[in-house]
Coordinates of C-alpha atoms (C1' of nucleotides) in Angstrom, one line a residue:
Chain A
M215 CA 77.5 110.5 116.7
L216 CA 80.4 112.8 117.8
R217 CA 78.1 114.4 120.3
N218 CA 78.1 111.1 122.5
V219 CA 81.8 111.4 123.4
T220 CA 81.0 114.3 126.0
N221 CA 77.2 114.6 126.1
D222 CA 76.2 110.6 126.8
R223 CA 78.6 109.6 129.4
S224 CA 77.1 106.0 130.1
I225 CA 79.0 104.7 127.0
H226 CA 82.4 105.7 128.9
R227 CA 81.8 103.7 131.7
H228 CA 82.0 100.3 129.5
K229 CA 85.8 99.8 128.9
S230 CA 85.6 100.8 125.6
S231 CA 82.7 101.9 123.5
D232 CA 81.3 101.2 120.3
L233 CA 82.7 104.6 119.0
W234 CA 86.1 104.6 120.4
Q235 CA 86.4 100.4 119.1
R236 CA 85.4 102.3 115.5
C237 CA 87.8 105.1 116.0
T238 CA 90.7 103.4 114.1
N239 CA 92.1 106.0 112.1
V240 CA 93.4 109.9 112.2
R241 CA 90.8 111.5 110.1
L242 CA 87.9 110.2 113.0
L243 CA 90.7 110.9 115.8
K244 CA 90.8 114.2 114.9
Q245 CA 87.0 114.7 114.4
I246 CA 86.3 113.0 118.0
H247 CA 89.1 115.8 119.2
A248 CA 87.2 118.9 118.0
S249 CA 84.1 117.3 119.3
M250 CA 86.0 117.1 122.7
L251 CA 87.3 120.9 122.0
V252 CA 83.8 122.1 121.8
N253 CA 82.2 120.6 125.0
G254 CA 85.2 121.5 126.9
F255 CA 88.5 119.5 126.4
N256 CA 89.0 118.9 129.5
S257 CA 85.5 118.1 131.7
N258 CA 85.3 114.3 130.7
A259 CA 87.9 112.3 132.6
S260 CA 86.8 109.1 130.7
A261 CA 86.7 110.3 127.1
L262 CA 90.5 111.8 127.9
R263 CA 91.2 108.6 128.9
E264 CA 89.9 107.1 125.7
F265 CA 91.6 109.6 123.6
I266 CA 94.5 108.9 124.9
F267 CA 94.5 105.1 125.2
A268 CA 93.3 105.3 121.1
S269 CA 96.0 107.7 119.8
A270 CA 98.8 106.4 121.8
V271 CA 98.2 102.4 121.4
T272 CA 95.3 101.6 119.2
I273 CA 95.9 103.8 116.1
S274 CA 99.8 103.1 114.8
C275 CA 101.4 106.2 114.0
T276 CA 99.7 108.7 116.0
I277 CA 101.8 108.8 118.7
D278 CA 103.1 112.6 117.9
Y279 CA 99.6 113.5 118.1
A280 CA 99.3 111.8 121.5
H281 CA 101.6 113.8 122.6
Q282 CA 100.3 117.3 121.6
V283 CA 97.1 116.4 123.2
F284 CA 98.4 114.7 126.1
A285 CA 100.2 118.5 126.9
F286 CA 96.7 119.8 127.0
I287 CA 95.4 117.6 129.8
T288 CA 95.1 119.8 132.9
Q289 CA 95.2 117.0 135.5
P290 CA 96.1 113.2 134.0
D291 CA 95.3 110.6 136.0
T292 CA 97.6 107.4 136.6
F293 CA 96.0 105.2 133.7
M294 CA 96.7 108.4 131.2
W295 CA 100.6 108.9 132.2
N296 CA 101.0 104.7 131.6
T297 CA 99.2 105.1 128.5
I298 CA 101.0 107.8 126.9
I299 CA 104.3 105.9 128.1
R300 CA 103.1 102.4 127.0
G301 CA 102.6 104.4 123.4
S302 CA 106.1 106.2 123.5
A303 CA 107.8 102.8 124.8
R304 CA 106.8 101.0 121.6
S305 CA 107.0 104.0 119.5
G306 CA 110.3 104.8 117.3
N307 CA 111.6 107.6 120.1
P308 CA 111.5 105.4 123.2
F309 CA 113.3 107.6 125.5
N310 CA 109.8 109.8 125.6
A311 CA 108.6 107.2 127.8
I312 CA 111.5 107.7 129.8
S313 CA 110.7 111.4 130.1
L314 CA 107.4 111.3 130.5
Y315 CA 108.0 109.4 133.8
N316 CA 110.3 112.1 134.6
Q317 CA 107.6 115.2 134.5
M318 CA 105.5 112.2 136.2
E319 CA 107.8 112.1 139.3
S320 CA 108.2 115.7 139.3
Q321 CA 104.4 116.2 139.6
Y322 CA 104.4 114.1 142.6
F323 CA 102.4 111.2 140.5
K324 CA 103.2 107.8 141.9
P325 CA 104.3 105.1 139.4
D326 CA 102.3 102.3 139.9
C327 CA 102.7 98.4 138.5
F328 CA 101.7 99.1 135.1
T329 CA 104.2 101.9 134.8
F330 CA 107.4 99.6 135.0
P331 CA 106.6 97.3 132.7
Y332 CA 106.8 100.2 129.7
L333 CA 109.5 102.0 131.2
F334 CA 111.7 98.6 131.0
K335 CA 110.3 97.8 127.4
A336 CA 111.6 101.3 126.5
C337 CA 114.9 100.8 128.1
T338 CA 115.8 97.7 126.5
K339 CA 114.7 98.9 123.1
L340 CA 117.1 101.9 123.9
C341 CA 119.7 99.5 125.4
W342 CA 120.0 101.7 128.1
A343 CA 121.6 99.5 130.8
K344 CA 122.3 102.3 133.0
M345 CA 118.7 104.0 133.1
G346 CA 117.5 100.3 133.2
F347 CA 119.5 99.5 136.8
G348 CA 118.5 103.2 137.9
I349 CA 114.4 102.0 137.1
H350 CA 115.0 99.2 138.8
G351 CA 116.2 100.8 142.1
K352 CA 112.5 102.9 142.0
V353 CA 110.7 99.4 141.8
V354 CA 112.6 98.4 144.8
K355 CA 111.7 102.2 146.3
F356 CA 108.2 102.0 145.6
G357 CA 108.1 98.3 146.7
F358 CA 107.0 96.8 143.1
E359 CA 109.9 93.7 143.1
S360 CA 107.1 90.9 144.1
N361 CA 104.7 91.8 141.8
K362 CA 104.9 89.3 138.7
F363 CA 104.4 91.4 135.5
V364 CA 107.0 94.1 137.1
R365 CA 109.5 91.0 137.8
N366 CA 109.1 89.5 134.6
A367 CA 109.8 93.2 132.8
L368 CA 113.0 93.1 134.9
I369 CA 114.0 89.6 134.1
H370 CA 113.4 90.4 130.5
F371 CA 115.4 93.8 130.4
H372 CA 118.1 92.4 132.6
A373 CA 118.8 89.1 130.2
N374 CA 118.4 91.3 127.0
C375 CA 120.7 94.5 127.8
G376 CA 121.4 94.8 131.6
D377 CA 123.2 92.1 133.8
L378 CA 122.4 88.2 133.2
S379 CA 123.0 87.2 136.3
V380 CA 120.9 89.6 138.3
A381 CA 118.3 88.1 135.3
A382 CA 119.0 84.4 136.3
A383 CA 119.1 85.3 140.3
L384 CA 115.4 87.2 140.0
F385 CA 114.2 84.4 138.3
D386 CA 115.8 81.6 140.5
Q387 CA 114.3 84.2 143.2
S388 CA 111.1 82.9 143.6
E389 CA 109.0 80.0 143.3
E390 CA 106.2 81.7 141.3
T391 CA 108.3 82.7 138.4
K392 CA 110.0 78.8 137.8
T393 CA 106.2 77.8 136.4
D394 CA 105.5 80.9 134.7
V395 CA 106.5 80.6 131.0
V396 CA 106.6 84.1 130.7
A397 CA 109.9 84.4 132.6
W398 CA 111.1 81.1 131.1
S399 CA 111.0 82.8 127.7
A400 CA 112.6 86.0 128.9
L401 CA 115.5 84.7 130.2
T402 CA 115.8 82.3 127.4
A403 CA 115.9 85.0 124.7
G404 CA 118.1 86.6 127.0
Y405 CA 121.4 83.8 126.7
A406 CA 120.2 83.8 123.1
R407 CA 120.4 86.8 122.3
R408 CA 123.8 87.4 124.1
G409 CA 125.0 84.2 121.9
N410 CA 125.0 81.5 124.4
L411 CA 122.6 78.9 122.1
G412 CA 123.7 76.3 124.9
I413 CA 122.2 77.9 127.4
A414 CA 119.2 78.9 125.5
R415 CA 118.3 75.4 124.1
K416 CA 119.0 74.1 127.7
L417 CA 116.3 76.0 129.5
F418 CA 114.2 75.9 125.9
D419 CA 114.0 71.8 127.0
R420 CA 113.2 72.1 130.6
M421 CA 110.8 74.5 130.5
P422 CA 108.0 73.3 132.2
E423 CA 105.8 74.5 129.8
R424 CA 105.9 76.0 126.2
D425 CA 103.4 78.2 124.7
L426 CA 104.1 80.0 121.3
V427 CA 106.5 82.7 122.3
S428 CA 108.5 80.3 123.8
W429 CA 109.2 78.6 120.6
N430 CA 109.3 81.7 118.5
V431 CA 112.1 82.7 120.8
M432 CA 114.2 79.8 120.7
I433 CA 113.6 79.8 116.5
T434 CA 114.3 83.6 116.6
G435 CA 117.6 82.8 118.7
Y436 CA 118.5 80.0 116.5
A437 CA 117.9 82.5 113.3
K438 CA 119.7 85.3 114.3
Q439 CA 122.8 83.4 115.0
G440 CA 123.2 82.4 111.1
E441 CA 122.1 78.6 112.6
M442 CA 119.6 78.0 110.5
E443 CA 119.3 74.1 110.5
C444 CA 119.0 74.3 113.8
A445 CA 116.2 76.9 113.5
R446 CA 114.4 75.7 110.5
K447 CA 114.7 72.0 112.4
L448 CA 112.6 73.9 115.0
F449 CA 110.5 75.4 112.8
D450 CA 109.0 72.4 111.8
E451 CA 109.0 70.5 114.9
V452 CA 106.9 73.7 116.3
P453 CA 102.9 72.6 117.1
R454 CA 101.2 76.0 116.1
R455 CA 102.8 78.9 113.7
D456 CA 101.7 82.6 113.8
V457 CA 103.2 85.2 111.4
V458 CA 106.8 85.8 113.9
T459 CA 107.8 82.3 113.7
W460 CA 107.1 82.9 109.7
N461 CA 109.1 86.2 110.5
A462 CA 112.2 84.9 112.3
V463 CA 113.0 82.3 109.6
I464 CA 112.5 84.4 106.8
A465 CA 114.4 87.0 108.4
G466 CA 117.3 84.2 109.2
Y467 CA 117.5 83.2 105.4
V468 CA 117.8 86.8 104.6
S469 CA 120.5 87.5 107.2
C470 CA 122.6 84.4 105.8
G471 CA 122.3 85.7 102.1
S472 CA 120.0 82.7 101.4
N473 CA 117.5 85.2 100.0
T474 CA 116.3 82.8 97.3
K475 CA 115.1 80.2 100.3
A476 CA 113.7 83.4 102.2
L477 CA 111.6 84.0 99.3
E478 CA 110.1 80.7 99.1
M479 CA 109.2 80.8 102.5
F480 CA 107.2 83.3 101.7
E481 CA 105.7 81.4 99.4
E482 CA 104.5 79.0 101.4
M483 CA 103.5 81.4 104.1
R484 CA 101.2 82.8 101.6
N485 CA 100.1 79.2 100.7
V486 CA 98.7 78.1 104.3
G487 CA 97.5 81.1 104.5
E488 CA 99.4 83.1 106.8
Q489 CA 99.0 86.8 106.3
P490 CA 102.2 88.9 106.2
D491 CA 102.7 91.6 108.4
E492 CA 105.4 95.0 108.0
V493 CA 108.6 92.9 109.7
T494 CA 107.8 90.6 107.0
M495 CA 107.3 93.0 104.1
L496 CA 110.8 94.4 105.5
S497 CA 112.6 90.9 105.5
L498 CA 111.3 90.4 102.1
L499 CA 112.4 93.8 100.7
S500 CA 115.9 92.9 102.0
A501 CA 115.8 89.9 100.4
C502 CA 115.3 91.1 97.1
T503 CA 117.5 94.2 97.8
G504 CA 120.2 91.8 98.3
Q505 CA 119.3 89.8 95.0
G506 CA 119.2 92.4 92.9
D507 CA 115.5 91.5 92.1
L508 CA 113.9 94.3 91.3
E509 CA 110.6 93.0 89.4
I510 CA 109.9 91.0 93.2
G511 CA 111.1 94.4 95.0
Q512 CA 108.5 96.0 92.7
K513 CA 105.4 93.3 93.3
I514 CA 106.4 93.3 97.0
H515 CA 106.3 97.6 96.6
S516 CA 102.2 97.1 95.0
S517 CA 101.0 94.5 97.9
I518 CA 102.2 97.1 100.3
L519 CA 100.4 100.2 99.0
E520 CA 97.4 97.3 98.3
K521 CA 97.3 96.6 102.0
G522 CA 95.9 100.4 101.4
S523 CA 97.7 102.3 104.9
R524 CA 97.7 105.9 103.8
N525 CA 100.8 106.6 104.2
L526 CA 103.7 104.0 104.2
S527 CA 105.7 103.6 107.4
I528 CA 109.1 104.8 107.7
L529 CA 111.0 101.5 107.9
L530 CA 109.1 100.2 105.2
G531 CA 109.3 103.8 102.9
N532 CA 113.6 103.7 103.9
S533 CA 113.5 100.2 102.6
L534 CA 111.6 100.4 99.5
I535 CA 113.9 103.6 99.1
D536 CA 117.2 101.2 99.1
M537 CA 115.6 98.6 97.5
Y538 CA 115.0 100.8 94.4
A539 CA 118.3 102.3 94.4
K540 CA 119.8 99.1 95.0
C541 CA 118.6 97.3 92.0
G542 CA 119.1 100.3 90.0
N543 CA 115.8 102.2 89.8
I544 CA 116.9 105.4 91.2
Q545 CA 114.2 107.3 90.1
R546 CA 111.5 104.9 91.9
A547 CA 113.7 105.4 94.6
L548 CA 113.3 109.3 94.5
E549 CA 109.0 109.1 93.9
V550 CA 109.1 107.1 97.2
F551 CA 111.4 109.8 98.6
D552 CA 109.2 112.0 97.9
G553 CA 105.7 110.4 98.6
M554 CA 107.0 110.1 102.4
M555 CA 104.8 112.3 104.7
N556 CA 107.6 111.2 107.4
K557 CA 111.0 111.0 107.2
D558 CA 114.1 110.3 109.3
V559 CA 117.6 110.2 109.3
S560 CA 117.6 107.3 107.8
T561 CA 115.5 108.1 104.8
W562 CA 118.1 110.7 103.9
N563 CA 121.0 108.2 104.1
S564 CA 118.9 106.0 101.9
A565 CA 118.2 108.1 99.5
I566 CA 121.8 110.2 99.5
G567 CA 123.6 107.1 100.0
G568 CA 121.7 105.8 96.6
L569 CA 122.1 108.7 95.0
A570 CA 125.8 108.7 95.3
F571 CA 126.5 104.7 94.7
H572 CA 124.6 105.3 91.5
G573 CA 127.4 108.1 90.5
H574 CA 124.6 111.2 90.9
A575 CA 126.9 112.5 93.0
E576 CA 125.4 116.1 92.5
E577 CA 122.5 115.0 93.3
S578 CA 123.5 113.7 96.1
I579 CA 125.2 116.8 97.8
T580 CA 122.2 118.5 96.8
L581 CA 119.7 116.3 98.7
F582 CA 122.5 116.4 101.7
Q583 CA 122.3 120.1 101.6
D584 CA 118.7 119.7 101.8
M585 CA 118.7 117.9 104.8
L586 CA 120.9 120.1 106.7
R587 CA 118.2 122.7 105.9
S588 CA 115.3 120.4 107.1
K589 CA 117.2 120.3 110.4
I590 CA 117.3 116.6 110.6
K591 CA 120.8 116.0 112.2
P592 CA 123.0 113.9 109.9
N593 CA 124.7 110.8 111.4
E594 CA 127.8 108.9 110.4
I595 CA 125.9 106.6 108.0
T596 CA 125.0 110.3 106.3
F597 CA 128.8 111.3 106.1
V598 CA 129.6 107.7 104.3
G599 CA 127.2 108.3 101.8
V600 CA 128.8 112.0 101.5
L601 CA 132.1 110.9 101.0
V602 CA 131.0 108.7 98.6
A603 CA 129.3 111.6 96.3
C604 CA 132.6 113.4 96.4
S605 CA 135.0 110.5 95.5
H606 CA 132.4 110.0 92.3
A607 CA 132.5 113.5 91.6
G608 CA 136.2 113.4 91.8
N609 CA 135.6 116.2 94.2
V610 CA 138.8 116.2 96.4
E611 CA 138.1 119.5 98.4
E612 CA 134.8 119.2 99.0
G613 CA 135.5 115.5 100.3
K614 CA 137.7 117.1 102.5
R615 CA 135.6 119.8 103.7
Y616 CA 132.7 117.3 104.6
F617 CA 135.2 114.9 105.9
N618 CA 136.3 118.0 108.4
L619 CA 132.8 119.0 108.7
M620 CA 131.7 115.6 110.4
R621 CA 134.2 116.4 112.9
S622 CA 133.8 120.1 113.6
E623 CA 130.3 120.6 113.3
Y624 CA 128.8 117.6 114.1
K625 CA 131.0 115.7 116.4
I626 CA 131.1 112.3 114.6
E627 CA 134.3 110.6 114.9
P628 CA 135.3 108.8 112.0
N629 CA 135.5 105.3 111.4
I630 CA 137.0 102.9 109.3
K631 CA 134.5 103.4 106.4
H632 CA 134.9 107.2 106.4
Y633 CA 138.6 107.1 106.7
G634 CA 138.5 104.3 103.6
C635 CA 136.4 107.3 101.0
M636 CA 139.1 109.5 101.8
V637 CA 141.9 107.3 100.7
D638 CA 139.7 106.5 97.7
I639 CA 138.8 110.0 97.1
L640 CA 142.6 110.7 97.5
G641 CA 143.5 107.7 95.1
R642 CA 141.3 108.3 92.3
A643 CA 142.8 111.9 92.3
G644 CA 146.0 110.7 91.8
L645 CA 147.2 112.1 95.1
L646 CA 148.9 108.4 95.7
N647 CA 151.1 110.4 98.4
E648 CA 148.7 112.1 100.0
A649 CA 146.9 109.1 99.9
F650 CA 149.5 106.9 101.7
E651 CA 150.4 109.9 104.3
F652 CA 146.6 109.8 105.0
V653 CA 146.7 106.4 106.0
E654 CA 149.9 106.0 107.8
T655 CA 148.3 109.5 110.3
M656 CA 144.9 107.8 110.5
A657 CA 143.3 107.7 114.1
I658 CA 142.6 103.9 113.9
D659 CA 144.3 100.8 111.9
P660 CA 143.6 100.6 108.3
N661 CA 142.3 97.6 107.8
A662 CA 142.9 95.4 104.3
I663 CA 139.8 97.7 102.9
V664 CA 142.1 100.5 102.6
W665 CA 145.3 99.3 101.6
R666 CA 143.0 97.3 98.7
T667 CA 141.8 100.8 98.0
L668 CA 145.2 101.9 98.0
L669 CA 146.3 99.5 95.4
G670 CA 143.3 99.9 92.8
A671 CA 144.4 103.3 93.1
C672 CA 148.1 102.6 92.4
R673 CA 147.0 99.9 89.4
I674 CA 145.0 103.0 88.0
H675 CA 147.8 105.5 88.1
G676 CA 150.3 102.7 87.5
D677 CA 152.3 103.1 90.3
V678 CA 154.2 100.4 90.7
E679 CA 155.9 101.2 93.8
L680 CA 153.3 102.1 95.9
G681 CA 151.3 99.2 94.7
Q682 CA 153.9 97.1 96.1
R683 CA 154.0 98.8 99.2
A684 CA 150.3 98.7 99.9
N685 CA 150.5 95.2 98.6
E686 CA 153.3 94.4 101.4
Q687 CA 150.7 96.2 103.8
L688 CA 148.0 94.0 102.5
L689 CA 149.8 90.6 103.1
R690 CA 150.6 91.5 106.1
M691 CA 147.5 91.6 107.4
K692 CA 147.0 88.1 106.0
T693 CA 143.6 88.5 104.5
N694 CA 144.7 85.9 101.7
E695 CA 142.3 87.3 99.6
S696 CA 143.4 85.9 95.9
G697 CA 141.7 89.8 94.2
D698 CA 144.9 91.1 96.2
Y699 CA 147.2 89.1 94.1
V700 CA 145.3 89.6 91.1
L701 CA 145.5 93.2 91.5
L702 CA 149.0 93.7 92.1
S703 CA 150.0 90.9 89.0
N704 CA 147.4 93.6 87.2
I705 CA 149.3 96.4 87.7
F706 CA 152.7 94.4 86.9
A707 CA 150.9 93.1 83.5
S708 CA 150.1 96.7 82.6
H709 CA 153.0 98.0 82.5
G710 CA 154.7 95.1 81.0
E711 CA 156.5 93.2 83.9
W712 CA 155.6 90.4 83.2
S713 CA 158.6 88.7 85.2
G714 CA 156.4 90.4 88.8
A715 CA 152.8 89.1 87.4
E716 CA 154.7 85.7 86.9
K717 CA 156.3 86.5 90.6
V718 CA 152.8 87.0 92.4
R719 CA 151.0 84.2 90.8
K720 CA 153.9 82.2 92.1
S721 CA 153.5 83.3 95.5
M722 CA 149.6 83.0 95.0
D723 CA 150.1 79.2 94.2
D724 CA 152.6 79.2 97.3
N725 CA 149.9 80.1 99.8
G726 CA 147.3 77.9 98.3
L727 CA 145.3 80.6 96.7
M728 CA 143.0 79.5 93.8
K729 CA 141.5 81.5 92.1
E730 CA 138.1 81.1 90.9
A731 CA 137.4 79.1 88.1
G732 CA 136.0 80.4 84.9
F733 CA 137.9 83.3 85.1
S734 CA 141.0 84.4 84.1
L735 CA 144.2 86.0 86.3
I736 CA 145.1 88.5 84.0
E737 CA 142.8 89.8 81.3
S738 CA 140.6 92.7 80.7
N739 CA 139.5 95.6 83.2
N740 CA 136.0 93.6 82.7
N741 CA 137.1 90.7 84.1
M742 CA 139.1 92.4 86.7
F743 CA 135.9 94.0 87.7
V744 CA 133.7 90.7 88.3
N745 CA 136.8 89.4 90.2
Q746 CA 136.9 92.5 92.6
F747 CA 133.6 92.2 93.3
L748 CA 133.3 88.6 93.9
F749 CA 136.1 88.9 96.3
D750 CA 135.2 92.0 98.0
S751 CA 131.7 90.8 98.5
K752 CA 133.1 88.2 101.0
V753 CA 134.9 91.6 102.7
N754 CA 132.4 94.3 102.8
K755 CA 129.1 94.4 100.8
S756 CA 129.4 98.3 101.2
I757 CA 132.9 99.0 100.2
N758 CA 132.9 96.9 97.9
I759 CA 130.4 99.1 94.9
L760 CA 133.3 101.7 95.4
E761 CA 136.0 99.5 94.7
G762 CA 134.0 97.4 91.9
K763 CA 133.6 101.3 90.2
D764 CA 137.6 101.8 91.1
V765 CA 138.3 99.1 88.9
S766 CA 136.2 99.6 86.0
Chain B
dA59 C1' 95.3 98.3 130.0
dT60 C1' 99.8 95.6 132.3
dA61 C1' 105.2 90.9 130.8
dG62 C1' 107.8 87.4 126.9
dG63 C1' 109.1 86.9 120.4
dG64 C1' 109.6 89.8 114.6
dT65 C1' 112.1 94.6 111.5
dT66 C1' 115.2 98.9 107.4
dA67 C1' 119.4 102.3 106.2
dG68 C1' 126.3 102.2 106.3

DNA sequence: ATAGGGTTAG
């Protein structure tokens, strides 16, 4: 069979031979590659075309292999260039599409009308508006602006991350466009994504015709903006559904916190026989993580494994690590981590953060050092995990060291979460004065969470005076979270200053704040934990774990 | 061979 690749040229005249259609996995791909090398790799252009197409487009996750092989092609034709650019554009590193195009130009290859849609796909994915404008210039230069595929790609780019008014102008310019459902959908998606659901809906209602994608665009638009009632209404009306339609509503429910609803929708999806895909699984894992539902999470994990792909995709692996860590099974999280063939910065982040939030501070830091050794560049999220680890370990010096390293070595400007972690580290250690000084000299304005962290630290260390100061700042921010009052009154109460506690309670009533029923105002630390956990979950999911631990 | 819809991490 393999000999056919290079010896029997006749099979390559057809669009896609049997051999290539059956080439759907890496092993076969490598076998064919080997036989091509034996027979003179660059001697058969149509085999090269098929090979690049299979490795860059047909088979998922072999784009790196495609790049390596492409580098050995002595005279790639335009089709090969387009194909490798196409595969890169939809890969995890769309930037490669742009750099390949630059190579193509520098070798005096002219782009054709196939090249540009892929380039705009890459720009849109990267949200590189400037690059997209530049490529728009090239479209004009090469005279492809009137090609309908190129124009639709342009409309899609401008609508989603370029200039919406340019998208609208392109749309209006041509009569042909006005009857093109793809152009209508692209423009609608742009308005929806940028939050203008009103205009999106008007476009949707006025479309000369609607296909499945137009419905999906509108449903997704509503779901993303949290308008689940509207999304659901359209979902019920839609004449036909595919996996994307289901994914849109499932993801919508997850993002507005209705995890149970999302899982129910999945049940329904299975009942009507729609096959879930990777995106479905990602949303479901996210729902389990939000619910803390380890049991369903494990079921999803097994069904992903049953589906059989040899190794997990990076995205699924990352989600699984996160799910296991957040649902309390850090062991399984690490097993998934160890089993992943390919890891990206998020993979490391999920594991480092998972360990850190679980109090395995040392392992977390060790993993961070492994990460640096394997030459993966940490990002700002990595350092949130690292600083959380330092805070759990009570390691002030190390925390300060990493906080500085982040800026000096990796040029990452600390964000409010990093500052929050530092305040927590200092506060936990009882360095309250230093913590206050730190907050006062921060490069950005402290938020309510920072003040609340300080307030929590003051409670632990029984500093009534500083606690009041933090509380004043907190009140100045008018967050009116009754949890803050609970904390402060607890400080007073734990020091026998019952009148102070009474006063706080009074001011709470005056502000019309009610504590949630079922919890007493001043009680055991246990209840405090529950209270704070509840209140902060409305403010910031990630920090509240920190603060929850603070009080417990 | 081309365009429009879906996704993780803090």
